CSV table of C-alpha atoms in Angstrom, one decimal:
chain,number,residue,atom,x,y,z
A,1,MET,CA,-6.0,23.7,-22.1
A,2,ASP,CA,-9.4,21.9,-21.6
A,3,THR,CA,-11.8,23.8,-23.9
A,4,ARG,CA,-14.7,23.0,-21.5
A,5,LEU,CA,-13.2,25.5,-19.2
A,6,LEU,CA,-14.0,28.3,-21.7
A,7,ALA,CA,-17.8,27.8,-21.5
A,8,PRO,CA,-18.5,29.9,-18.4
A,9,VAL,CA,-16.0,32.5,-19.6
A,10,GLY,CA,-17.8,32.7,-23.0
A,11,LEU,CA,-21.2,33.3,-21.4
A,12,VAL,CA,-19.9,36.1,-19.2
A,13,LEU,CA,-18.1,37.7,-22.2
A,14,ALA,CA,-21.3,37.7,-24.2
A,15,ALA,CA,-23.1,39.4,-21.3
A,16,LEU,CA,-20.4,42.0,-20.9
A,17,LEU,CA,-20.1,43.1,-24.5
A,18,ALA,CA,-23.8,43.2,-25.2
A,19,PRO,CA,-25.7,46.4,-24.5
A,20,PRO,CA,-27.1,46.1,-21.0
A,21,ALA,CA,-30.8,46.1,-20.9
A,22,LEU,CA,-30.9,47.7,-17.5
A,23,ALA,CA,-29.4,50.9,-18.8
A,24,ALA,CA,-32.6,51.6,-20.8
A,25,ALA,CA,-35.0,50.9,-18.0
A,26,GLY,CA,-34.4,54.3,-16.3
A,27,ALA,CA,-32.8,55.1,-13.0
A,28,PRO,CA,-34.3,53.1,-10.1
A,29,PRO,CA,-35.3,54.8,-6.9
A,30,ALA,CA,-32.2,53.3,-5.2
A,31,SER,CA,-28.8,52.9,-6.7
A,32,VAL,CA,-28.5,49.3,-8.0
A,33,HIS,CA,-25.4,48.0,-9.8
A,34,VAL,CA,-24.8,44.6,-11.4
A,35,GLU,CA,-21.4,43.2,-12.2
A,36,ALA,CA,-19.9,40.4,-14.2
A,37,ALA,CA,-16.3,39.2,-14.8
A,38,ALA,CA,-14.4,36.4,-16.5
A,39,ARG,CA,-10.8,35.4,-16.4
A,40,VAL,CA,-8.3,32.8,-17.7
A,41,THR,CA,-5.1,32.2,-15.8
A,42,TYR,CA,-2.2,29.9,-16.2
A,43,ASP,CA,-0.8,28.9,-12.8
A,44,ALA,CA,2.7,27.4,-13.2
A,45,ASN,CA,2.9,25.9,-9.7
A,46,VAL,CA,-0.5,25.1,-8.2
A,47,PHE,CA,0.8,23.4,-5.1
A,48,LEU,CA,3.8,25.7,-4.5
A,49,GLN,CA,6.3,22.8,-4.7
A,50,ASP,CA,9.7,23.0,-6.3
A,51,GLY,CA,10.9,19.6,-5.0
A,52,GLY,CA,13.4,18.5,-2.4
A,53,ALA,CA,14.4,15.5,-0.3
A,54,LEU,CA,11.3,13.4,0.6
A,55,VAL,CA,10.8,12.1,4.1
A,56,SER,CA,12.1,8.5,4.2
A,57,GLY,CA,9.5,6.1,2.7
A,58,ALA,CA,7.0,8.8,1.9
A,59,ALA,CA,5.2,9.3,-1.4
A,60,ALA,CA,4.5,12.9,-2.6
A,61,THR,CA,0.8,13.9,-3.0
A,62,ALA,CA,1.4,17.6,-3.7
A,63,PRO,CA,2.9,17.3,-7.2
A,64,VAL,CA,6.1,19.2,-7.9
A,65,ARG,CA,5.6,22.2,-10.3
A,66,ALA,CA,2.1,21.1,-11.3
A,67,GLY,CA,0.8,23.7,-13.8
A,68,ALA,CA,-2.9,24.2,-14.7
A,69,TRP,CA,-5.1,26.5,-16.7
A,70,VAL,CA,-7.7,28.1,-14.4
A,71,ALA,CA,-11.0,29.6,-15.7
A,72,SER,CA,-13.2,31.8,-13.5
A,73,ALA,CA,-16.5,33.5,-13.9
A,74,ALA,CA,-18.1,35.9,-11.5
A,75,ALA,CA,-21.4,37.7,-11.1
A,76,GLY,CA,-22.8,40.0,-8.4
A,77,ALA,CA,-25.1,42.8,-7.5
A,78,SER,CA,-25.1,45.7,-5.0
A,79,TRP,CA,-27.7,48.1,-3.6
A,80,THR,CA,-27.0,51.5,-2.2
A,81,GLY,CA,-29.5,53.6,-0.4
A,82,THR,CA,-30.2,55.9,2.5
A,83,ALA,CA,-30.7,54.5,5.9
A,84,PRO,CA,-31.6,56.4,9.1
A,85,LEU,CA,-27.9,56.6,10.1
A,86,GLY,CA,-26.4,57.3,6.7
A,87,ARG,CA,-25.6,55.8,3.4
A,88,PHE,CA,-26.1,52.0,3.3
A,89,GLU,CA,-24.6,49.5,0.9
A,90,LEU,CA,-25.4,45.8,0.5
A,91,GLY,CA,-23.8,43.5,-2.0
A,92,TYR,CA,-23.2,39.9,-3.1
A,93,ARG,CA,-20.7,38.4,-5.5
A,94,ALA,CA,-20.2,34.8,-6.5
A,95,GLU,CA,-17.1,33.5,-8.4
A,96,VAL,CA,-16.5,30.0,-9.8
A,97,PHE,CA,-13.0,28.6,-10.4
A,98,ARG,CA,-12.2,25.5,-12.5
A,99,PHE,CA,-8.8,23.9,-12.8
A,100,SER,CA,-7.8,22.0,-16.0
A,101,GLY,CA,-6.6,18.5,-14.9
A,102,LEU,CA,-6.8,19.2,-11.2
A,103,ALA,CA,-10.5,19.0,-10.4
A,104,GLY,CA,-9.7,18.7,-6.7
A,105,GLU,CA,-8.7,22.3,-6.6
A,106,ASN,CA,-12.1,23.5,-8.1
A,107,HIS,CA,-13.9,25.9,-5.7
A,108,ASP,CA,-16.5,28.6,-5.5
A,109,ASP,CA,-16.3,31.8,-3.6
A,110,HIS,CA,-19.4,33.6,-2.2
A,111,ARG,CA,-18.9,37.1,-0.8
A,112,VAL,CA,-21.4,39.3,1.1
A,113,ARG,CA,-20.6,42.9,2.0
A,114,ALA,CA,-22.6,45.4,4.1
A,115,ALA,CA,-21.5,48.9,4.9
A,116,LEU,CA,-22.9,52.0,6.6
A,117,ALA,CA,-21.4,55.5,6.7
A,118,GLY,CA,-22.8,58.7,8.1
A,119,ALA,CA,-22.2,62.0,9.9
A,120,GLY,CA,-24.1,64.4,12.2
A,121,GLY,CA,-22.9,67.4,14.1
A,122,THR,CA,-19.3,66.9,15.1
A,123,ALA,CA,-19.5,63.1,14.8
A,124,SER,CA,-18.9,60.8,11.9
A,125,TRP,CA,-19.1,57.0,11.8
A,126,ASP,CA,-18.7,54.0,9.5
A,127,VAL,CA,-19.4,50.3,9.9
A,128,ALA,CA,-18.4,47.5,7.5
A,129,LEU,CA,-19.0,43.7,7.4
A,130,ASN,CA,-17.5,41.3,4.9
A,131,ALA,CA,-18.2,37.5,4.8
A,132,LEU,CA,-16.6,34.9,2.5
A,133,TRP,CA,-17.7,31.3,2.2
A,134,THR,CA,-15.5,29.1,0.0
A,135,ASN,CA,-17.1,25.9,-1.2
A,136,GLY,CA,-13.9,23.8,-1.8
A,137,ALA,CA,-12.2,20.6,-0.9
A,138,HIS,CA,-12.4,19.4,2.7
A,139,LEU,CA,-8.9,17.9,2.7
A,140,ALA,CA,-5.7,19.7,2.0
A,141,PRO,CA,-2.6,18.3,0.1
A,142,LEU,CA,-0.1,16.0,1.9
A,143,TYR,CA,3.2,17.8,2.1
A,144,ASN,CA,6.0,15.4,3.1
A,145,ILE,CA,9.0,17.3,1.9
A,146,VAL,CA,11.5,18.0,4.6
A,147,GLY,CA,10.5,21.4,6.2
A,148,GLY,CA,6.8,20.9,5.9
A,149,GLY,CA,4.4,22.8,3.7
A,150,PRO,CA,5.3,25.8,1.5
A,151,ALA,CA,6.6,29.1,2.9
A,152,ILE,CA,4.2,30.9,5.3
A,153,GLY,CA,1.7,28.1,5.2
A,154,GLY,CA,1.0,28.1,1.4
A,155,GLU,CA,-1.8,30.6,1.6
A,156,PRO,CA,-2.9,30.3,-2.1
A,157,VAL,CA,-3.5,26.5,-1.5
A,158,ARG,CA,-5.3,27.1,1.8
A,159,ALA,CA,-7.5,29.7,0.2
A,160,ARG,CA,-9.0,27.1,-2.1
A,161,ARG,CA,-10.1,24.9,0.8
A,162,ALA,CA,-13.5,24.9,2.4
A,163,GLN,CA,-13.7,27.8,4.9
A,164,THR,CA,-15.8,30.7,6.2
A,165,VAL,CA,-14.2,34.1,6.9
A,166,ILE,CA,-16.0,37.0,8.6
A,167,LYS,CA,-14.4,40.4,9.0
A,168,GLY,CA,-16.0,43.4,10.5
A,169,SER,CA,-15.0,46.9,11.7
A,170,ALA,CA,-16.7,49.9,13.3
A,171,ARG,CA,-15.6,53.3,14.4
A,172,ALA,CA,-17.0,56.6,15.4
A,173,THR,CA,-15.1,59.9,15.5
A,174,TRP,CA,-15.9,63.2,17.2
A,175,ALA,CA,-14.1,66.4,16.1
A,176,GLN,CA,-12.9,68.8,18.7
A,177,ASP,CA,-11.0,72.1,18.6
A,178,GLY,CA,-7.4,71.2,17.7
A,179,GLY,CA,-8.0,67.4,17.2
A,180,TRP,CA,-10.5,64.6,17.6
A,181,TRP,CA,-11.1,61.4,19.5
A,182,ARG,CA,-12.4,58.0,18.3
A,183,VAL,CA,-13.7,54.7,19.5
A,184,LEU,CA,-13.2,51.6,17.3
A,185,ALA,CA,-13.7,47.9,17.2
A,186,ALA,CA,-12.6,45.2,14.7
A,187,GLY,CA,-13.0,41.4,14.4
A,188,LEU,CA,-11.8,38.6,12.1
A,189,ASP,CA,-13.0,35.0,12.4
A,190,GLN,CA,-11.5,32.3,10.1
A,191,ASP,CA,-13.4,29.0,10.3
A,192,PHE,CA,-11.7,26.2,8.3
A,193,HIS,CA,-13.9,23.2,7.3
A,194,THR,CA,-11.0,21.0,6.4
A,195,GLY,CA,-10.4,17.5,7.7
A,196,PHE,CA,-7.3,16.1,9.3
A,197,ALA,CA,-4.9,13.3,8.2
A,198,SER,CA,-1.4,12.4,9.1
A,199,GLY,CA,1.1,14.7,7.3
A,200,CYS,CA,-1.8,16.7,5.8
A,201,ALA,CA,-1.6,20.5,5.8
A,202,ALA,CA,-4.3,20.6,8.4
A,203,TYR,CA,-5.8,24.0,9.3
A,204,VAL,CA,-7.3,25.1,12.6
A,205,ASP,CA,-9.8,27.9,13.3
A,206,ARG,CA,-8.4,31.3,14.4
A,207,ALA,CA,-9.8,34.7,15.3
A,208,GLU,CA,-9.0,38.1,16.7
A,209,TYR,CA,-11.4,40.6,18.3
A,210,THR,CA,-10.3,44.0,19.5
A,211,ALA,CA,-11.8,47.3,20.7
A,212,GLY,CA,-10.3,50.6,21.9
A,213,ALA,CA,-10.0,54.3,21.7
A,214,GLU,CA,-7.7,56.9,20.1
A,215,PHE,CA,-7.0,60.6,20.7
A,216,ALA,CA,-5.5,63.0,18.2
A,217,ARG,CA,-4.1,66.5,18.4
A,218,ASP,CA,-3.4,68.6,15.3
A,219,LEU,CA,0.1,69.3,14.2
A,220,ARG,CA,-1.3,71.6,11.6
A,221,PRO,CA,-4.7,71.6,9.7
A,222,GLY,CA,-5.2,68.2,8.1
A,223,LEU,CA,-2.3,66.5,10.0
A,224,ALA,CA,-2.5,65.1,13.5
A,225,TRP,CA,-0.5,62.9,15.9
A,226,VAL,CA,-2.4,60.0,17.3
A,227,ALA,CA,-2.2,57.9,20.5
A,228,GLY,CA,-4.4,55.1,21.5
A,229,VAL,CA,-4.9,51.7,23.1
A,230,ARG,CA,-6.7,48.5,22.0
A,231,ALA,CA,-7.5,45.4,23.9
A,232,GLY,CA,-8.9,42.1,22.9
A,233,ARG,CA,-8.3,38.4,22.4
A,234,GLN,CA,-6.7,36.1,19.7
A,235,ILE,CA,-8.2,32.7,19.6
A,236,GLN,CA,-6.5,29.5,18.2
A,237,ALA,CA,-8.3,26.2,18.1
A,238,ASP,CA,-6.8,22.9,19.2
A,239,ARG,CA,-5.3,20.8,16.4
A,240,PRO,CA,-6.7,17.2,16.5
A,241,PRO,CA,-5.8,14.7,17.8
A,242,THR,CA,-4.1,16.9,20.4
A,243,ALA,CA,-6.5,18.3,23.0
A,244,GLY,CA,-6.1,21.4,25.0
A,245,LEU,CA,-3.0,22.7,23.2
A,246,ASN,CA,-3.2,26.1,21.6
A,247,SER,CA,-1.9,29.7,21.7
A,248,THR,CA,-5.0,31.6,22.6
A,249,SER,CA,-4.1,35.0,24.2
A,250,ASP,CA,-5.4,38.2,25.6
A,251,LEU,CA,-3.7,41.3,24.2
A,252,VAL,CA,-3.2,45.0,24.8
A,253,ARG,CA,-1.8,47.2,22.1
A,254,VAL,CA,-0.5,50.7,22.8
A,255,VAL,CA,-0.1,52.6,19.6
A,256,ALA,CA,1.1,56.1,18.5
A,257,GLY,CA,1.6,57.6,15.1
A,258,VAL,CA,0.4,60.3,12.6
A,259,GLU,CA,-2.7,60.6,10.3
A,260,GLY,CA,-3.4,63.1,7.6
A,261,LYS,CA,-1.7,64.9,4.8
A,262,LEU,CA,2.0,65.8,4.9
A,263,SER,CA,1.4,67.9,1.8
A,264,PRO,CA,-1.1,68.1,-1.1
A,265,GLN,CA,0.7,65.1,-2.7
A,266,TRP,CA,1.5,63.0,0.4
A,267,LYS,CA,-1.0,61.2,2.7
A,268,VAL,CA,0.0,59.1,5.7
A,269,ASP,CA,-1.8,56.8,8.2
A,270,LEU,CA,0.7,55.2,10.6
A,271,ARG,CA,0.2,53.4,14.0
A,272,ALA,CA,3.0,51.5,15.8
A,273,GLY,CA,3.7,50.3,19.4
A,274,PRO,CA,4.2,47.3,21.7
A,275,ASP,CA,1.8,44.4,21.7
A,276,PHE,CA,1.5,42.8,25.2
A,277,ARG,CA,0.3,39.2,25.3
A,278,SER,CA,-0.9,37.0,28.1
A,279,PHE,CA,-1.5,33.4,26.9
A,280,THR,CA,-3.9,31.0,28.5
A,281,ASP,CA,-2.9,27.8,30.2
A,282,ALA,CA,-3.2,25.9,26.9
A,283,GLN,CA,0.1,27.5,25.8
A,284,PRO,CA,3.1,25.2,26.6
A,285,ALA,CA,4.7,26.4,29.8
A,286,ALA,CA,8.2,26.1,28.2
A,287,LEU,CA,7.3,29.1,25.9
A,288,GLY,CA,6.2,31.3,28.7
A,289,ARG,CA,2.8,32.8,29.3
A,290,HIS,CA,3.7,36.4,28.5
A,291,ARG,CA,5.2,37.9,25.4
A,292,THR,CA,5.8,41.4,24.0
A,293,ALA,CA,6.1,42.0,20.3
A,294,PRO,CA,6.1,45.0,17.9
A,295,TYR,CA,2.9,46.0,16.1
A,296,VAL,CA,2.8,48.3,13.0
A,297,GLU,CA,0.1,49.3,10.6
A,298,ALA,CA,1.0,51.8,7.8
A,299,SER,CA,-0.4,53.4,4.7
A,300,VAL,CA,1.4,56.0,2.7
A,301,GLY,CA,0.1,57.5,-0.5
A,302,TRP,CA,1.9,59.8,-3.0
A,303,THR,CA,0.2,61.4,-6.0
A,304,PRO,CA,2.9,63.5,-7.7
A,305,ASP,CA,0.6,64.4,-10.6
A,306,ALA,CA,-2.8,63.6,-12.1
A,307,ALA,CA,-1.5,60.5,-13.9
A,308,ASP,CA,0.5,58.8,-11.2
A,309,ALA,CA,-0.4,57.2,-7.8
A,310,VAL,CA,2.1,55.5,-5.6
A,311,ALA,CA,1.1,53.6,-2.4
A,312,LEU,CA,2.9,51.8,0.3
A,313,THR,CA,1.0,49.6,2.8
A,314,GLY,CA,2.3,47.4,5.6
A,315,LEU,CA,1.3,45.3,8.6
A,316,HIS,CA,3.4,43.7,11.3
A,317,ARG,CA,1.7,41.7,14.0
A,318,LEU,CA,1.9,38.6,16.2
A,319,TRP,CA,-0.6,36.1,14.6
A,320,PRO,CA,-1.8,32.6,15.4
A,321,ALA,CA,-0.6,29.9,13.0
A,322,SER,CA,-3.2,28.1,11.0
A,323,SER,CA,-1.4,24.9,11.8
A,324,GLY,CA,-2.6,25.1,15.4
A,325,ARG,CA,1.0,25.3,16.7
A,326,GLY,CA,1.9,28.6,18.3
A,327,VAL,CA,2.1,32.2,17.0
A,328,TYR,CA,4.5,33.9,14.6
A,329,GLU,CA,5.6,37.4,13.7
A,330,ASP,CA,3.7,38.1,10.4
A,331,SER,CA,4.9,41.0,8.3
A,332,THR,CA,3.5,42.1,4.9
A,333,TRP,CA,4.6,45.2,2.9
A,334,GLU,CA,3.5,46.2,-0.6
A,335,LEU,CA,4.7,49.1,-2.8
A,336,GLY,CA,2.6,49.8,-5.9
A,337,TRP,CA,2.7,52.4,-8.7
A,338,LYS,CA,-0.2,53.0,-11.0
A,339,ARG,CA,0.1,55.3,-14.1
A,340,ARG,CA,-2.7,56.4,-16.4
A,341,LEU,CA,-1.5,56.2,-20.0
A,342,GLY,CA,-4.3,58.3,-21.6
A,343,ALA,CA,-8.0,58.2,-21.5
A,344,GLN,CA,-8.3,54.4,-21.9
A,345,TRP,CA,-5.0,52.8,-20.8
A,346,SER,CA,-3.4,52.4,-17.4
A,347,ALA,CA,-0.5,50.3,-16.1
A,348,ARG,CA,0.5,49.1,-12.6
A,349,VAL,CA,3.6,47.5,-11.1
A,350,ALA,CA,3.8,46.2,-7.5
A,351,GLU,CA,6.3,44.6,-5.3
A,352,ARG,CA,5.0,42.6,-2.3
A,353,PHE,CA,7.2,41.3,0.5
A,354,ALA,CA,6.0,38.9,3.2
A,355,ASP,CA,8.0,37.6,6.2
A,356,GLY,CA,6.8,34.9,8.7
A,357,ASP,CA,9.0,34.0,11.6
A,358,ASN,CA,8.1,31.6,14.4
A,359,HIS,CA,11.5,30.5,15.7
A,360,ARG,CA,11.0,32.5,18.9
A,361,ASP,CA,7.6,30.9,19.5
A,362,ALA,CA,8.0,27.4,18.1
A,363,TYR,CA,6.4,24.7,20.2
A,364,PRO,CA,8.8,22.3,22.0
A,365,GLY,CA,9.6,19.3,19.8
A,366,THR,CA,8.5,21.0,16.6
A,367,LYS,CA,10.7,22.5,13.9
A,368,PRO,CA,10.9,26.3,13.8
A,369,TRP,CA,10.6,28.2,10.5
A,370,HIS,CA,11.4,31.6,9.1
A,371,ASP,CA,10.0,32.2,5.6
A,372,GLN,CA,10.0,35.0,3.1
A,373,ILE,CA,7.9,35.5,-0.1
A,374,LEU,CA,8.6,38.1,-2.8
A,375,THR,CA,5.9,38.8,-5.4
A,376,THR,CA,6.4,41.0,-8.4
A,377,THR,CA,3.3,42.0,-10.5
A,378,CYS,CA,2.9,43.9,-13.7
A,379,ALA,CA,-0.6,44.7,-15.1
A,380,LEU,CA,-2.1,46.5,-18.0
A,381,GLU,CA,-5.8,47.8,-18.2
A,382,TYR,CA,-7.8,49.0,-21.1
A,383,ARG,CA,-11.2,50.8,-20.7
A,384,TRP,CA,-13.3,49.3,-23.4
A,385,SER,CA,-16.3,51.5,-22.5
A,386,LYS,CA,-17.6,53.3,-19.4
A,387,ALA,CA,-18.8,50.0,-18.0
A,388,VAL,CA,-16.3,47.4,-19.4
A,389,LEU,CA,-12.7,47.0,-18.4
A,390,LEU,CA,-10.1,44.6,-20.0
A,391,ASP,CA,-6.9,43.6,-18.2
A,392,ALA,CA,-3.8,41.4,-18.5
A,393,SER,CA,-1.2,40.7,-15.9
A,394,ILE,CA,1.9,38.6,-15.1
A,395,ALA,CA,3.1,37.9,-11.5
A,396,ARG,CA,6.1,36.0,-10.2
A,397,GLU,CA,6.1,34.7,-6.6
A,398,ALA,CA,9.2,33.3,-5.0
A,399,GLY,CA,9.1,31.8,-1.5
A,400,GLU,CA,12.0,30.5,0.6
A,401,GLY,CA,12.8,29.1,4.0
A,402,LEU,CA,15.6,31.0,5.7
A,403,LEU,CA,16.4,28.2,8.2
A,404,PRO,CA,18.6,25.3,7.1
A,405,ASN,CA,17.3,21.9,6.0
A,406,THR,CA,13.8,23.1,5.0
A,407,PRO,CA,13.8,22.5,1.2
A,408,GLY,CA,10.0,21.9,1.1
A,409,ARG,CA,9.3,25.5,2.0
A,410,ALA,CA,10.9,27.0,-1.2
A,411,PHE,CA,8.9,27.5,-4.4
A,412,THR,CA,8.7,29.7,-7.5
A,413,ARG,CA,5.3,30.4,-9.1
A,414,VAL,CA,4.3,32.4,-12.2
A,415,LEU,CA,0.8,33.5,-12.9
A,416,CYS,CA,-0.3,34.8,-16.3
A,417,SER,CA,-3.8,36.2,-16.6
A,418,VAL,CA,-6.3,37.9,-18.9
A,419,GLY,CA,-9.7,39.1,-17.8
A,420,VAL,CA,-12.7,41.3,-18.5
A,421,SER,CA,-15.1,42.9,-16.0
A,422,GLY,CA,-18.0,45.2,-16.2
A,423,THR,CA,-20.3,47.1,-13.9
A,424,TRP,CA,-23.7,48.7,-14.8
């Protein structure tokens, strides 16, 4: 490991373990918190490549099983106070990542968060806005293994590239006798700043904006069935050098489900229903201009006792590919269990399953794909003090392409990590 990578980690460790001067300054008029963190990780497969048959005459530029030590250091601050419409929070966090021997993967993440929550009379509301700017490489690796890039687009590699991501949501709920009704809106805009080259894992901008309403009736106190509708648009940019070719669509989602507590230990939030699509004329006519797909969003929590918490979350949707070629059915589910092992120790295990399938929506002349990724994580935390937390984790990620003759999509990756963080 390059010892120069430890310099930023050491500086943050010194700040974390020293008595914070701010604590003695007295409580400020508004709630102000500062945070710092440091982490060292070994990534056993930085480019998510296990090998396979090369395209004839090609030379690999995404190295097979390239491992690297990764050092990261983060610092941030947040302010919480009272605004005319409720409690307001504003925060900023910066994190620097440095890769030993692979400087092209170095990047910095800058995150801004703003949130507002309040209530009055029978109404309650909340608004949240999150923005990420990644200062990273402007050109992605060249994947020339048969089958293209890694399973489901190689998201960990893409996340290190230059991009801007803005995500926002807003909702207002009015309680009524025997139920409630709600209006809501959400948006996600992903702007990739990467360049394009032949064979490169080029990324195109994509976005989704929706708004709608929901109505609920109580099944019993604390538990209600819900029905609603959401309308909006998904946007997919053209992929150069092709002009006027994308899968931008207008959408209508009709959902129904349940929300609330099944019992004191069980909490559920479930929505599911059909997603109706109408694509613009930029969609190839051979694929059809109309499509119906299932939509599911789920969250289930179980707290059998004071020491244990089990959570299942899931999302299934039709989502535009970042390659700028069609849409795919994107499904992600995670089951996690966290157990408190006393006053200072806690442990967590999680299993995450991701499935991406575009064979129904593959563009004419392009190779369809159907990928799956299974990630197993084990983590241990130690509460050093009220402000400082130490942690260690190991994760194994295995991706595979389910369609034949796609060896380049398969990979196995192991991440070993130790870190320290603190908030004052």
